[in-house]
Amino acid sequence: MKKRLYIVVEGQSEEEFVNSLLAPYFLSYDIYIFPMIIHTSKGHKGGFVNYHHLKNDINKLLSSQGKDAVVTTFFDFFRCPELPYKEKWSDIPDHTKRVTEMEAALNKDIQDFRFIPYIQLHEFEALLFSSGDGFKKYFDEKTNKTLQDIIDL
């Protein structure tokens, strides 16, 4: 039985990560992954600027897919727009615990067993600098050397 996972992502970097790394890996388990960039306004995508856009995209996916499809999110904690139930999570000083509470707030607001929220604690693009391997297929040798020098600092 095919399983489908829709990941609502913040932008093109996350979409490329899902398509290049996650999708091929999960395909070996018969799980089909589809990234969906957040719709921010008519004809525009990318950037998580308000919760209303995210909730609309999640609800559209949930209502258009069968019971075997799962929807999740993949956006950064840093500069995350205001989410529901702010009184439950906004004063938590520990960021890991705050993210957990924010994910619980999303779950409570969406109220669908097929929705599993995920908030990336650390800025996704910063994680790309943990290794230069991911850059090699996108940039020329000179640019890759410059990026590797930055990583090696």
Short mmCIF file of C-alpha atoms in Angstrom, two decimals:
data_model
loop_
_atom_site.label_atom_id
_atom_site.label_comp_id
_atom_site.label_asym_id
_atom_site.label_seq_id
_atom_site.Cartn_x
_atom_site.Cartn_y
_atom_site.Cartn_z
CA MET A 1 0.00 0.00 0.00
CA LYS A 2 1.37 3.40 -0.98
CA LYS A 3 1.73 5.92 1.79
CA ARG A 4 1.84 9.65 1.10
CA LEU A 5 3.43 12.38 3.18
CA TYR A 6 2.86 16.03 2.32
CA ILE A 7 5.38 18.41 3.87
CA VAL A 8 4.40 22.09 3.94
CA VAL A 9 7.75 23.86 3.66
CA GLU A 10 8.85 27.45 4.13
CA GLY A 11 10.76 27.92 0.90
CA GLN A 12 12.87 26.60 -1.94
CA SER A 13 15.79 25.42 0.23
CA GLU A 14 13.52 23.18 2.28
CA GLU A 15 11.72 22.00 -0.86
CA GLU A 16 15.05 21.00 -2.45
CA PHE A 17 16.11 19.19 0.73
CA VAL A 18 12.86 17.21 0.76
CA ASN A 19 13.08 16.36 -2.96
CA SER A 20 16.82 15.51 -2.98
CA LEU A 21 17.30 13.73 0.33
CA LEU A 22 14.08 12.77 2.08
CA ALA A 23 11.98 11.65 -0.90
CA PRO A 24 14.51 9.12 -2.29
CA TYR A 25 15.15 7.68 1.17
CA PHE A 26 11.48 7.23 2.06
CA LEU A 27 10.64 5.89 -1.39
CA SER A 28 12.58 2.75 -0.48
CA TYR A 29 9.90 2.23 2.21
CA ASP A 30 7.03 2.87 -0.25
CA ILE A 31 6.40 6.30 1.28
CA TYR A 32 5.89 9.03 -1.30
CA ILE A 33 6.87 12.49 -0.16
CA PHE A 34 5.54 15.73 -1.66
CA PRO A 35 6.86 19.11 -0.52
CA MET A 36 4.43 22.02 -0.79
CA ILE A 37 5.74 25.58 -0.43
CA ILE A 38 3.48 27.78 1.72
CA HIS A 39 1.18 29.97 -0.39
CA THR A 40 1.63 33.52 0.86
CA SER A 41 -0.75 35.32 -1.48
CA LYS A 42 -2.42 34.77 -4.84
CA GLY A 43 0.29 33.56 -7.19
CA HIS A 44 3.10 33.79 -4.62
CA LYS A 45 4.81 31.10 -2.56
CA GLY A 46 7.51 30.92 0.06
CA GLY A 47 8.25 32.48 3.39
CA PHE A 48 6.22 31.72 6.46
CA VAL A 49 4.80 35.18 7.15
CA ASN A 50 1.57 34.38 8.96
CA TYR A 51 -0.24 31.42 10.44
CA HIS A 52 -3.38 31.98 8.38
CA HIS A 53 -1.53 30.99 5.17
CA LEU A 54 -0.08 27.87 6.77
CA LYS A 55 -3.39 26.77 8.24
CA ASN A 56 -5.15 27.26 4.88
CA ASP A 57 -2.56 25.12 3.09
CA ILE A 58 -2.72 22.37 5.73
CA ASN A 59 -6.52 22.28 5.71
CA LYS A 60 -6.64 22.19 1.88
CA LEU A 61 -4.27 19.23 1.83
CA LEU A 62 -6.16 17.39 4.56
CA SER A 63 -9.52 17.91 2.88
CA SER A 64 -8.29 16.91 -0.59
CA GLN A 65 -6.44 13.74 0.39
CA GLY A 66 -7.62 10.37 1.64
CA LYS A 67 -7.25 8.96 5.13
CA ASP A 68 -3.93 7.37 4.18
CA ALA A 69 -2.16 10.69 3.57
CA VAL A 70 -0.26 12.47 6.33
CA VAL A 71 0.56 16.18 6.42
CA THR A 72 3.43 17.72 8.33
CA THR A 73 5.31 21.02 8.41
CA PHE A 74 8.94 21.99 7.98
CA PHE A 75 9.66 25.57 8.92
CA ASP A 76 12.14 27.36 11.16
CA PHE A 77 11.56 28.34 14.77
CA PHE A 78 13.58 31.50 14.16
CA ARG A 79 11.23 34.34 13.18
CA CYS A 80 8.27 32.02 13.28
CA PRO A 81 5.10 34.10 13.05
CA GLU A 82 2.61 34.10 15.86
CA LEU A 83 0.93 30.73 16.29
CA PRO A 84 -2.27 29.86 18.17
CA TYR A 85 -2.36 29.42 21.96
CA LYS A 86 0.51 31.84 22.47
CA GLU A 87 -0.24 31.99 26.19
CA LYS A 88 0.86 28.35 26.47
CA TRP A 89 4.27 28.66 24.79
CA SER A 90 5.46 32.28 24.56
CA ASP A 91 6.99 32.52 28.05
CA ILE A 92 8.93 29.25 27.93
CA PRO A 93 12.62 30.26 28.01
CA ASP A 94 14.01 26.90 26.83
CA HIS A 95 13.69 26.89 23.03
CA THR A 96 13.47 23.12 22.74
CA LYS A 97 10.56 23.04 25.18
CA ARG A 98 8.98 26.05 23.49
CA VAL A 99 9.10 24.34 20.09
CA THR A 100 7.46 21.25 21.60
CA GLU A 101 4.67 23.42 23.02
CA MET A 102 4.28 25.28 19.72
CA GLU A 103 3.91 21.97 17.88
CA ALA A 104 1.29 20.92 20.44
CA ALA A 105 -0.55 24.21 19.81
CA LEU A 106 -0.59 23.54 16.06
CA ASN A 107 -1.90 20.05 16.69
CA LYS A 108 -4.64 21.37 18.95
CA ASP A 109 -5.66 24.00 16.41
CA ILE A 110 -5.73 21.72 13.33
CA GLN A 111 -7.33 18.76 15.13
CA ASP A 112 -6.75 16.04 12.55
CA PHE A 113 -5.00 12.75 13.33
CA ARG A 114 -3.28 12.94 9.90
CA PHE A 115 -1.46 16.14 10.85
CA ILE A 116 1.93 15.88 12.59
CA PRO A 117 3.50 19.33 13.06
CA TYR A 118 7.26 19.82 12.94
CA ILE A 119 9.16 23.03 13.68
CA GLN A 120 12.89 23.07 12.88
CA LEU A 121 14.62 24.37 16.03
CA HIS A 122 17.74 25.61 14.22
CA GLU A 123 17.72 27.68 11.04
CA PHE A 124 17.63 25.12 8.24
CA GLU A 125 19.99 26.99 5.92
CA ALA A 126 22.60 27.24 8.70
CA LEU A 127 22.65 23.44 8.90
CA LEU A 128 23.77 23.34 5.27
CA PHE A 129 27.14 24.68 6.46
CA SER A 130 27.80 21.63 8.64
CA SER A 131 29.32 20.01 5.54
CA GLY A 132 30.24 21.21 2.08
CA ASP A 133 28.92 18.06 0.41
CA GLY A 134 25.47 19.47 -0.22
CA PHE A 135 26.87 22.43 -2.13
CA LYS A 136 29.07 20.46 -4.51
CA LYS A 137 26.37 19.59 -7.01
CA TYR A 138 25.06 23.15 -7.23
CA PHE A 139 28.15 25.35 -7.45
CA ASP A 140 31.34 25.55 -9.46
CA GLU A 141 34.73 24.55 -8.02
CA LYS A 142 35.74 28.10 -7.02
CA THR A 143 32.48 28.76 -5.16
CA ASN A 144 32.71 25.36 -3.47
CA LYS A 145 36.24 26.18 -2.29
CA THR A 146 35.01 29.49 -0.83
CA LEU A 147 32.14 27.72 0.94
CA GLN A 148 34.47 25.01 2.27
CA ASP A 149 36.80 27.72 3.64
CA ILE A 150 33.84 29.21 5.54
CA ILE A 151 32.88 25.79 6.93
CA ASP A 152 36.47 25.10 7.99
CA LEU A 153 36.73 28.30 10.07
#
